[in-house]
Amino acid sequence: MIPAEAALGVAGAAGSVAALMTYAVRGRSATWLAPSVYRGSRREPRVALTFDDGPTPGTLRLLDMLEKERVPAAFFLCGANVERHPRVAAAITAAGHEIGNHSYSHPLFAFKSARFIAGEVRRAQEVIAQAAGAAPRWFRPPYGVRWFGLRRIQREAGLRGVMWTVIGRDWKLDAERVARRVAQGAGPGAILCLHDGRELAAAPDISATLEAVRMLIPRLRQRGLEFATLSSMVCPKT
Ligand SMILES: [Zn+2]
């Protein structure tokens, strides 16, 4: 029989390993499984808007709003959504925004083989480059989950990992709550994460996101924060 104290010690160690692993896989500042950034310099009063899971038909409404407000953004596209809406993907780059790779089919990378992950990243890279006219230089994994092999895959594809400083939970919350949450987490150097799609939904309702962005732009500007491109805040080189 194992003495109670020793058993507790083993359980405690197992718990610590699990906590460390969870951090390595999902922690926004973790870089063990793949290097990434989650914020720019705190010295500049600038924030970067980023959108995941597009393109979708709703992206066009977002592009209109960003153009009127002269706000740049970075769009982390899913390859499968780009195949559905290639003209929307082209419109994003035509409007001068930056693009990133958000995998082909938005799978959870945990417990997947490096070969599977590489296939997802490369296929998205090809599809996006063809539709948008330029290959992405940024990568954000679905659900923010990194896994073994991703470090090398990112390096070989010339991609820099990008997490976020604050995520809006705009797939779940109403616009006011999303705006409040993002405004609270925003500050100099913040990378803000919202969604112009909902994973692989073909034409999702993104009105909460659009409304939240409409509210956030003046709110953050009032606080002296300027909207900047992701690459002006974070060097895209790996
Ligand atoms: Zn996503």
XYZ file of N, CA and C and ligand atoms in Angstrom:
715
model
N 0.827 -1.212 0.000
C 0.000 0.000 0.000
C 0.863 1.265 0.000
N 0.490 2.212 -0.751
C 1.248 3.464 -0.773
C 0.777 4.334 0.388
N 1.727 4.837 1.186
C 1.286 5.747 2.265
C 0.513 6.929 1.681
N -0.448 7.385 2.426
C -1.336 8.451 1.939
C -0.557 9.672 1.452
N 0.495 10.029 2.214
C 1.262 11.229 1.838
C 1.946 11.088 0.477
N 2.549 9.892 0.268
C 3.231 9.638 -1.003
C 2.224 9.657 -2.153
N 1.069 9.050 -1.921
C 0.035 9.016 -2.963
C -0.389 10.440 -3.321
N -0.532 11.260 -2.287
C -0.928 12.659 -2.535
C 0.156 13.385 -3.320
N 1.417 13.060 -2.984
C 2.533 13.673 -3.703
C 2.501 13.326 -5.173
N 2.242 12.055 -5.492
C 2.168 11.613 -6.891
C 1.023 12.322 -7.599
N -0.128 12.377 -6.922
C -1.295 13.039 -7.535
C -0.986 14.512 -7.777
N -0.286 15.128 -6.806
C 0.060 16.540 -6.948
C 0.970 16.769 -8.128
N 1.954 15.876 -8.299
C 2.888 16.011 -9.421
C 2.154 15.829 -10.738
N 1.257 14.835 -10.781
C 0.483 14.603 -12.012
C -0.353 15.838 -12.332
N -0.907 16.442 -11.274
C -1.709 17.656 -11.468
C -0.866 18.787 -12.025
N 0.371 18.913 -11.518
C 1.250 19.981 -12.008
C 1.615 19.762 -13.464
N 1.890 18.506 -13.823
C 2.235 18.193 -15.212
C 1.058 18.548 -16.119
N -0.154 18.179 -15.681
C -1.346 18.487 -16.481
C -1.509 19.999 -16.637
N -1.252 20.735 -15.547
C -1.396 22.194 -15.605
C -0.361 22.794 -16.563
N 0.871 22.259 -16.489
C 1.924 22.750 -17.388
C 1.586 22.465 -18.842
N 1.057 21.275 -19.075
C 0.715 20.862 -20.438
C -0.425 21.743 -20.979
N -1.400 22.009 -20.134
C -2.523 22.865 -20.545
C -1.999 24.246 -20.922
N -1.054 24.740 -20.115
C -0.474 26.048 -20.418
C 0.287 26.005 -21.750
N 1.085 24.940 -21.950
C 1.881 24.837 -23.187
C 0.972 24.803 -24.414
N -0.164 24.138 -24.277
C -1.070 23.966 -25.419
C -1.920 25.216 -25.649
N -2.441 25.812 -24.562
C -3.427 26.879 -24.707
C -3.005 28.239 -24.191
N -1.956 28.311 -23.410
C -1.558 29.596 -22.809
C -1.174 30.608 -23.872
N -1.728 31.803 -23.770
C -1.478 32.789 -24.835
C -0.016 33.186 -24.906
N 0.694 33.109 -23.766
C 2.104 33.511 -23.786
C 3.042 32.311 -23.910
N 2.507 31.105 -24.001
C 3.356 29.906 -24.092
C 4.004 29.827 -25.471
N 5.258 29.379 -25.512
C 5.956 29.291 -26.800
C 6.675 27.947 -26.957
N 6.398 27.015 -26.067
C 7.131 25.752 -26.067
C 6.796 24.894 -27.292
N 5.509 24.768 -27.615
C 5.110 23.925 -28.754
C 5.267 24.650 -30.084
N 5.141 25.954 -30.063
C 5.342 26.776 -31.264
C 5.483 28.226 -30.820
N 6.443 28.955 -31.394
C 6.607 30.353 -30.982
C 5.423 31.198 -31.438
N 5.044 32.129 -30.604
C 3.969 33.054 -31.001
C 4.065 34.316 -30.156
N 3.373 35.333 -30.627
C 3.301 36.578 -29.864
C 1.850 36.782 -29.446
N 1.649 37.520 -28.391
C 0.262 37.802 -27.992
C 0.045 39.286 -27.718
N 1.097 40.086 -27.904
C 0.937 41.535 -27.783
C 2.137 42.234 -28.405
N 1.943 43.520 -28.712
C 3.051 44.337 -29.191
C 3.637 45.125 -28.030
N 4.440 46.133 -28.358
C 5.087 46.946 -27.323
C 4.054 47.733 -26.510
N 4.245 47.724 -25.187
C 3.339 48.481 -24.311
C 3.656 49.973 -24.332
N 4.747 50.332 -24.999
C 5.162 51.739 -24.997
C 4.379 52.585 -25.993
N 3.799 51.933 -27.000
C 3.057 52.687 -28.020
C 1.553 52.547 -27.762
N 0.822 53.653 -27.856
C -0.628 53.572 -27.606
C -1.383 53.032 -28.827
N -1.033 51.835 -29.222
C -1.624 51.263 -30.426
C -2.214 49.896 -30.139
N -3.274 49.559 -30.861
C -3.872 48.219 -30.761
C -4.046 47.675 -32.176
N -4.074 46.352 -32.293
C -4.310 45.720 -33.591
C -5.586 44.892 -33.520
N -6.472 45.138 -34.468
C -7.709 44.349 -34.568
C -7.415 43.112 -35.403
N -7.841 41.954 -34.937
C -7.683 40.738 -35.728
C -9.015 39.982 -35.736
N -9.295 39.333 -36.854
C -10.550 38.586 -37.009
C -10.245 37.165 -37.473
N -10.902 36.196 -36.852
C -10.707 34.780 -37.195
C -11.949 34.192 -37.872
N -11.734 33.051 -38.494
C -12.825 32.165 -38.995
C -13.505 32.634 -40.279
N -13.009 33.686 -40.921
C -13.608 34.092 -42.189
C -12.912 33.396 -43.331
N -13.176 33.813 -44.559
C -14.157 34.865 -44.874
C -15.580 34.314 -44.940
N -16.533 35.219 -44.698
C -17.959 34.886 -44.823
C -18.620 36.077 -45.541
N -19.879 35.916 -45.954
C -20.546 37.067 -46.589
C -20.552 38.301 -45.670
N -20.660 38.087 -44.357
C -20.676 39.204 -43.408
C -19.378 39.989 -43.379
N -18.284 39.371 -43.827
C -16.988 40.054 -43.846
C -17.067 41.337 -44.670
N -17.891 41.314 -45.730
C -17.991 42.500 -46.604
C -18.543 43.705 -45.849
N -19.489 43.458 -44.949
C -20.035 44.565 -44.134
C -18.961 45.105 -43.194
N -18.172 44.196 -42.672
C -17.073 44.602 -41.797
C -16.045 45.439 -42.574
N -15.735 45.008 -43.794
C -14.770 45.754 -44.616
C -15.255 47.177 -44.876
N -16.556 47.325 -45.134
C -17.130 48.664 -45.342
C -16.909 49.548 -44.114
N -17.213 48.975 -42.950
C -17.091 49.741 -41.709
C -15.630 50.144 -41.463
N -14.715 49.205 -41.664
C -13.299 49.484 -41.423
C -12.789 50.555 -42.383
N -13.287 50.504 -43.621
C -12.851 51.495 -44.601
C -13.332 52.887 -44.205
N -14.613 52.980 -43.816
C -15.160 54.282 -43.404
C -14.398 54.848 -42.213
N -14.033 53.993 -41.304
C -13.342 54.435 -40.085
C -11.821 54.492 -40.251
N -11.338 54.052 -41.410
C -9.895 53.979 -41.678
C -9.166 53.181 -40.615
N -9.690 51.996 -40.379
C -9.097 51.093 -39.391
C -8.523 49.873 -40.117
N -7.224 49.589 -39.927
C -6.649 48.385 -40.531
C -6.916 47.166 -39.639
N -6.882 45.989 -40.245
C -7.099 44.772 -39.458
C -6.327 43.624 -40.090
N -6.218 42.545 -39.344
C -5.622 41.313 -39.871
C -6.691 40.230 -39.804
N -6.823 39.482 -40.904
C -7.856 38.441 -40.995
C -7.200 37.071 -41.051
N -7.499 36.237 -40.060
C -6.983 34.863 -40.022
C -8.019 33.950 -40.663
N -7.717 33.555 -41.903
C -8.709 32.868 -42.737
C -8.602 31.353 -42.640
N -9.758 30.700 -42.760
C -9.779 29.236 -42.869
C -9.820 28.891 -44.355
N -8.957 27.970 -44.791
C -8.894 27.592 -46.197
C -10.234 27.156 -46.758
N -10.976 26.370 -45.988
C -12.270 25.872 -46.481
C -13.241 27.033 -46.707
N -13.189 28.059 -45.863
C -14.063 29.223 -46.054
C -13.603 30.071 -47.241
N -12.308 30.098 -47.479
C -11.775 30.829 -48.634
C -12.248 30.153 -49.925
N -12.292 28.834 -49.940
C -12.785 28.122 -51.130
C -14.243 28.453 -51.410
N -15.010 28.673 -50.358
C -16.422 29.042 -50.535
C -16.594 30.484 -50.975
N -15.756 31.353 -50.439
C -15.915 32.794 -50.675
C -14.600 33.418 -51.148
N -14.079 32.963 -52.282
C -12.767 33.481 -52.719
C -12.777 34.978 -52.995
N -13.924 35.483 -53.478
C -13.960 36.921 -53.784
C -13.932 37.775 -52.529
N -14.476 37.238 -51.447
C -14.408 37.976 -50.171
C -12.955 37.998 -49.687
N -12.266 36.874 -49.853
C -10.851 36.828 -49.461
C -10.048 37.843 -50.272
N -10.340 37.922 -51.570
C -9.624 38.879 -52.428
C -9.942 40.311 -52.002
N -11.202 40.546 -51.589
C -11.602 41.899 -51.173
C -10.848 42.338 -49.923
N -10.514 41.391 -49.055
C -9.781 41.722 -47.817
C -8.401 42.286 -48.162
N -7.685 41.598 -49.042
C -6.339 42.098 -49.382
C -6.429 43.347 -50.267
N -7.460 43.390 -51.137
C -7.624 44.578 -51.992
C -7.846 45.817 -51.132
N -8.480 45.645 -49.973
C -8.738 46.781 -49.081
C -7.505 47.142 -48.256
N -6.431 46.379 -48.422
C -5.180 46.716 -47.740
C -4.980 46.042 -46.388
N -5.868 45.122 -46.034
C -5.714 44.455 -44.737
C -4.714 43.303 -44.842
N -4.234 42.866 -43.694
C -3.287 41.749 -43.666
C -4.053 40.434 -43.496
N -3.406 39.359 -43.935
C -4.075 38.062 -43.803
C -3.178 37.067 -43.075
N -3.850 36.167 -42.374
C -3.152 35.103 -41.671
C -3.828 33.775 -41.986
N -3.127 32.710 -41.631
C -3.600 31.340 -41.839
C -4.235 30.866 -40.530
N -5.452 30.335 -40.618
C -6.152 29.834 -39.416
C -6.527 28.365 -39.626
N -5.700 27.660 -40.419
C -5.873 26.234 -40.773
C -6.851 26.097 -41.936
N -6.938 24.897 -42.464
C -7.875 24.655 -43.569
C -9.295 24.423 -43.042
N -9.452 23.489 -42.119
C -10.824 23.113 -41.713
C -11.127 23.351 -40.235
N -10.313 24.171 -39.567
C -10.545 24.557 -38.179
C -10.633 23.375 -37.205
N -9.715 22.416 -37.298
C -9.756 21.299 -36.342
C -9.026 21.652 -35.046
N -9.293 20.870 -34.015
C -8.533 20.967 -32.773
C -7.236 20.182 -32.999
N -6.088 20.825 -32.831
C -4.821 20.146 -33.116
C -4.398 19.149 -32.027
N -4.964 19.270 -30.821
C -4.533 18.395 -29.731
C -4.673 16.929 -30.116
N -3.624 16.165 -29.842
C -3.571 14.713 -30.098
C -3.572 14.348 -31.580
N -3.381 15.329 -32.462
C -3.294 15.032 -33.902
C -1.818 14.831 -34.285
N -1.573 14.114 -35.372
C -0.199 13.877 -35.824
C 0.358 15.151 -36.464
N 1.693 15.252 -36.440
C 2.351 16.402 -37.068
C 2.013 16.422 -38.564
N 1.859 15.245 -39.136
C 1.546 15.156 -40.558
C 0.159 15.765 -40.857
N -0.798 15.459 -39.992
C -2.142 16.023 -40.150
C -2.097 17.550 -40.013
N -1.393 18.020 -38.984
C -1.320 19.469 -38.736
C -0.638 20.167 -39.919
N 0.441 19.548 -40.410
C 1.161 20.129 -41.553
C 0.233 20.214 -42.768
N -0.566 19.177 -42.981
C -1.501 19.171 -44.115
C -2.500 20.310 -44.008
N -3.021 20.536 -42.794
C -3.989 21.614 -42.555
C -3.365 22.987 -42.834
N -2.145 23.172 -42.356
C -1.491 24.473 -42.492
C -1.127 24.718 -43.966
N -0.545 23.712 -44.603
C -0.092 23.894 -45.994
C -1.254 24.066 -46.957
N -2.304 23.280 -46.761
C -3.448 23.388 -47.665
C -4.076 24.782 -47.550
N -4.211 25.266 -46.320
C -4.759 26.616 -46.129
C -3.852 27.646 -46.785
N -2.549 27.477 -46.607
C -1.593 28.432 -47.157
C -1.761 28.533 -48.682
N -1.927 27.392 -49.332
C -2.079 27.369 -50.793
C -3.390 28.017 -51.243
N -4.477 27.596 -50.587
C -5.804 28.100 -50.969
C -5.870 29.621 -50.762
N -5.349 30.079 -49.636
C -5.411 31.516 -49.322
C -4.543 32.300 -50.310
N -3.339 31.796 -50.577
C -2.435 32.508 -51.494
C -3.078 32.642 -52.869
N -3.741 31.599 -53.303
C -4.352 31.639 -54.630
C -5.513 32.639 -54.687
N -6.369 32.638 -53.677
C -7.548 33.519 -53.700
C -7.196 34.961 -53.356
N -6.314 35.135 -52.374
C -6.043 36.489 -51.878
C -4.867 37.143 -52.585
N -4.121 36.369 -53.351
C -3.015 36.944 -54.116
C -1.724 37.079 -53.344
N -1.717 36.672 -52.099
C -0.490 36.737 -51.303
C -0.542 35.631 -50.262
N 0.606 35.056 -49.972
C 0.661 34.000 -48.958
C 0.688 34.625 -47.570
N -0.079 34.094 -46.643
C -0.063 34.631 -45.282
C 1.321 34.500 -44.644
N 1.594 35.408 -43.721
C 2.835 35.332 -42.946
C 2.539 35.086 -41.476
N 1.269 35.107 -41.133
C 0.864 34.918 -39.745
C 0.082 33.618 -39.620
N 0.170 33.018 -38.463
C -0.622 31.809 -38.203
C -1.252 31.882 -36.820
N -2.535 31.571 -36.762
C -3.205 31.443 -35.458
C -3.921 30.099 -35.463
N -3.572 29.201 -34.528
C -4.192 27.874 -34.531
C -5.647 27.929 -34.071
N -6.500 27.067 -34.620
C -7.888 27.016 -34.181
C -7.962 26.813 -32.661
N -8.830 27.546 -32.011
C -9.034 27.486 -30.551
C -7.764 27.890 -29.784
N -6.782 28.429 -30.499
C -5.525 28.791 -29.838
C -4.749 27.583 -29.330
N -5.015 26.405 -29.890
C -4.391 25.174 -29.393
C -3.185 24.776 -30.243
N -2.002 24.780 -29.611
C -0.766 24.339 -30.273
C -0.513 22.875 -29.952
N 0.223 22.190 -30.834
C 0.532 20.784 -30.565
C 1.905 20.448 -31.114
N 2.378 19.257 -30.802
C 3.718 18.831 -31.212
C 3.843 18.862 -32.733
N 4.930 19.400 -33.202
C 5.166 19.470 -34.642
C 4.901 20.853 -35.202
N 4.073 21.633 -34.500
C 3.680 22.936 -35.048
C 4.866 23.896 -35.180
N 5.799 23.807 -34.253
C 6.970 24.693 -34.305
C 7.672 24.581 -35.669
N 7.942 23.344 -36.061
C 8.652 23.112 -37.319
C 7.785 23.485 -38.530
N 6.506 23.169 -38.431
C 5.580 23.457 -39.534
C 5.508 24.971 -39.780
N 5.395 25.729 -38.706
C 5.364 27.194 -38.831
C 6.655 27.705 -39.464
N 7.768 27.164 -38.977
C 9.058 27.637 -39.479
C 9.190 27.345 -40.971
N 8.853 26.128 -41.367
C 8.991 25.742 -42.774
C 8.060 26.537 -43.689
N 6.905 26.924 -43.167
C 5.956 27.687 -43.985
C 6.223 29.197 -43.887
N 7.205 29.608 -43.081
C 7.515 31.033 -42.924
C 6.405 31.788 -42.203
N 5.781 31.124 -41.237
C 4.654 31.730 -40.528
C 5.037 32.111 -39.104
N 4.571 33.261 -38.673
C 4.778 33.644 -37.282
C 3.473 33.448 -36.512
N 3.552 32.783 -35.389
C 2.365 32.522 -34.575
C 1.862 33.776 -33.884
N 0.558 33.941 -33.874
C -0.047 35.099 -33.209
C -1.220 34.623 -32.352
N -1.139 34.886 -31.073
C -2.280 34.616 -30.193
C -3.016 35.953 -30.006
N -3.433 36.292 -28.822
C -4.166 37.542 -28.609
C -3.956 38.023 -27.185
N -4.166 39.309 -26.991
C -4.135 39.879 -25.645
C -5.509 39.719 -25.012
N -6.537 39.964 -25.832
C -7.916 39.806 -25.336
C -8.768 39.221 -26.461
N -9.648 38.306 -26.082
C -10.535 37.667 -27.066
C -11.980 38.047 -26.713
N -12.756 38.393 -27.751
C -14.070 38.983 -27.504
C -15.185 38.034 -27.135
N -15.008 36.732 -27.316
C -16.080 35.744 -27.137
C -17.335 36.191 -27.891
N -17.101 36.726 -29.091
C -18.204 37.297 -29.875
C -19.068 36.218 -30.528
N -18.634 34.963 -30.444
C -19.470 33.880 -30.948
C -20.571 33.549 -29.945
N -20.478 34.130 -28.749
C -21.358 33.749 -27.662
C -22.081 34.926 -27.007
N -21.360 36.016 -26.815
C -21.913 37.146 -26.064
C -22.602 38.152 -26.979
N -23.444 39.009 -26.386
C -24.054 40.068 -27.199
C -23.046 41.201 -27.405
N -23.381 42.086 -28.350
C -22.428 43.105 -28.793
C -21.894 43.970 -27.644
N -22.777 44.403 -26.761
C -22.349 45.295 -25.681
C -21.344 44.594 -24.762
N -21.632 43.332 -24.459
C -20.708 42.588 -23.591
C -19.372 42.342 -24.279
N -19.424 42.072 -25.569
C -18.181 41.857 -26.325
C -17.358 43.146 -26.289
N -18.026 44.261 -26.570
C -17.325 45.550 -26.608
C -16.733 45.875 -25.236
N -17.506 45.620 -24.186
C -17.023 45.925 -22.827
C -15.811 45.062 -22.486
N -15.928 43.779 -22.805
C -14.843 42.828 -22.517
C -13.548 43.220 -23.242
N -13.691 43.550 -24.529
C -12.500 43.899 -25.323
C -11.930 45.235 -24.838
N -12.812 46.201 -24.558
C -12.345 47.515 -24.094
C -11.588 47.373 -22.775
N -12.073 46.511 -21.898
C -11.396 46.307 -20.604
C -10.009 45.700 -20.783
N -9.896 44.781 -21.725
C -8.615 44.096 -21.921
C -7.650 44.861 -22.814
N -8.158 45.890 -23.493
C -7.309 46.623 -24.443
C -6.434 47.630 -23.711
N -5.250 47.833 -24.243
C -4.319 48.822 -23.703
C -3.200 48.928 -24.714
N -2.193 49.757 -24.452
C -1.097 49.893 -25.413
C -0.492 48.539 -25.790
N -0.423 48.280 -27.103
C 0.187 47.042 -27.597
C -0.748 45.853 -27.685
N -2.015 46.045 -27.373
C -2.933 44.893 -27.326
C -3.302 44.370 -28.711
N -3.344 43.057 -28.815
C -3.857 42.390 -30.014
C -5.266 41.902 -29.656
N -6.245 42.427 -30.381
C -7.645 42.140 -30.071
C -8.161 41.060 -31.026
N -8.810 40.053 -30.482
C -9.281 38.939 -31.318
C -10.809 38.875 -31.351
N -11.349 39.034 -32.577
C -12.793 38.890 -32.806
C -12.977 37.934 -33.984
N -14.203 37.731 -34.413
C -14.479 36.704 -35.433
C -15.442 37.215 -36.504
N -15.000 37.161 -37.764
C -15.924 37.509 -38.858
C -16.529 36.240 -39.458
N -16.334 35.118 -38.785
C -16.967 33.857 -39.154
C -17.224 33.080 -37.879
N -17.823 31.923 -38.034
C -18.067 31.047 -36.887
C -17.599 29.656 -37.280
N -16.294 29.410 -37.096
C -15.667 28.168 -37.556
C -15.983 27.959 -39.041
N -16.651 26.836 -39.418
C -16.854 26.613 -40.855
C -18.292 26.900 -41.316
N -19.064 27.623 -40.524
C -20.433 27.953 -40.951
C -20.366 28.771 -42.249
N -21.223 28.439 -43.216
C -21.119 29.061 -44.548
C -21.521 30.533 -44.544
N -22.604 30.855 -43.870
C -23.064 32.255 -43.845
C -23.589 32.577 -42.448
N -22.701 32.600 -41.456
C -23.147 32.822 -40.072
C -23.587 34.261 -39.812
N -24.409 34.408 -38.788
C -24.836 35.737 -38.363
C -23.715 36.327 -37.503
N -23.064 37.350 -38.013
C -21.960 37.958 -37.230
C -22.345 39.367 -36.774
N -23.657 39.600 -36.636
C -24.082 40.957 -36.278
C -23.546 41.399 -34.912
N -23.382 40.457 -33.977
C -22.841 40.847 -32.663
C -21.411 41.376 -32.826
N -20.653 40.736 -33.691
C -19.268 41.172 -33.946
C -19.256 42.557 -34.583
N -20.103 42.724 -35.612
C -20.135 44.007 -36.328
C -20.520 45.137 -35.392
N -21.534 44.902 -34.585
C -22.008 45.919 -33.653
C -20.932 46.215 -32.601
N -20.270 45.180 -32.147
C -19.212 45.377 -31.140
C -18.071 46.219 -31.719
N -17.709 45.961 -32.964
C -16.630 46.736 -33.591
C -17.070 48.197 -33.730
N -18.340 48.391 -34.134
C -18.879 49.753 -34.277
C -18.760 50.522 -32.952
N -18.992 49.828 -31.839
C -18.911 50.488 -30.530
C -17.467 50.681 -30.073
N -16.645 49.693 -30.401
C -15.262 49.712 -29.903
C -14.397 50.803 -30.522
N -14.595 51.063 -31.810
C -13.696 52.017 -32.493
C -13.678 53.375 -31.779
N -14.844 54.004 -31.584
C -14.778 55.304 -30.871
C -14.364 55.161 -29.408
N -14.772 54.076 -28.761
C -14.415 53.904 -27.342
C -12.911 53.849 -27.136
N -12.239 53.100 -27.973
C -10.785 52.971 -27.808
C -10.066 54.241 -28.255
N -10.593 54.877 -29.312
C -9.965 56.130 -29.764
C -10.082 57.207 -28.688
N -11.215 57.218 -28.006
C -11.398 58.197 -26.921
C -10.347 58.036 -25.840
N -9.877 56.810 -25.664
C -8.853 56.545 -24.653
C -7.450 56.793 -25.195
N -7.376 57.326 -26.403
C -6.059 57.663 -26.969
C -5.387 56.503 -27.665
N -6.117 55.411 -27.875
C -5.522 54.261 -28.560
C -5.775 54.372 -30.057
N -4.765 54.043 -30.808
C -4.816 54.144 -32.261
C -4.877 52.732 -32.830
N -5.619 52.543 -33.922
C -5.657 51.222 -34.561
C -4.497 51.112 -35.540
N -3.689 50.075 -35.383
C -2.495 49.907 -36.209
C -2.511 48.534 -36.868
N -1.696 48.383 -37.927
C -1.592 47.063 -38.552
C -0.829 46.130 -37.607
N -1.135 44.858 -37.735
C -0.446 43.871 -36.906
C 1.060 43.924 -37.159
N 1.449 44.050 -38.445
C 2.886 44.008 -38.746
C 3.629 45.264 -38.269
N 2.905 46.361 -38.031
C 3.583 47.537 -37.479
C 3.791 47.378 -35.981
N 3.033 46.476 -35.368
C 3.178 46.254 -33.924
C 4.076 45.084 -33.601
N 4.062 44.089 -34.507
C 4.837 42.870 -34.271
C 5.557 42.551 -35.568
N 6.853 42.302 -35.502
C 7.590 41.980 -36.717
C 7.116 40.623 -37.247
N 6.724 40.567 -38.550
C 6.210 39.293 -39.052
C 7.265 38.219 -39.233
N 8.543 38.586 -39.107
C 9.599 37.575 -39.265
C 9.616 36.625 -38.072
N 9.884 35.355 -38.340
C 9.893 34.383 -37.254
C 11.246 34.400 -36.540
Zn -11.188 30.031 -35.010
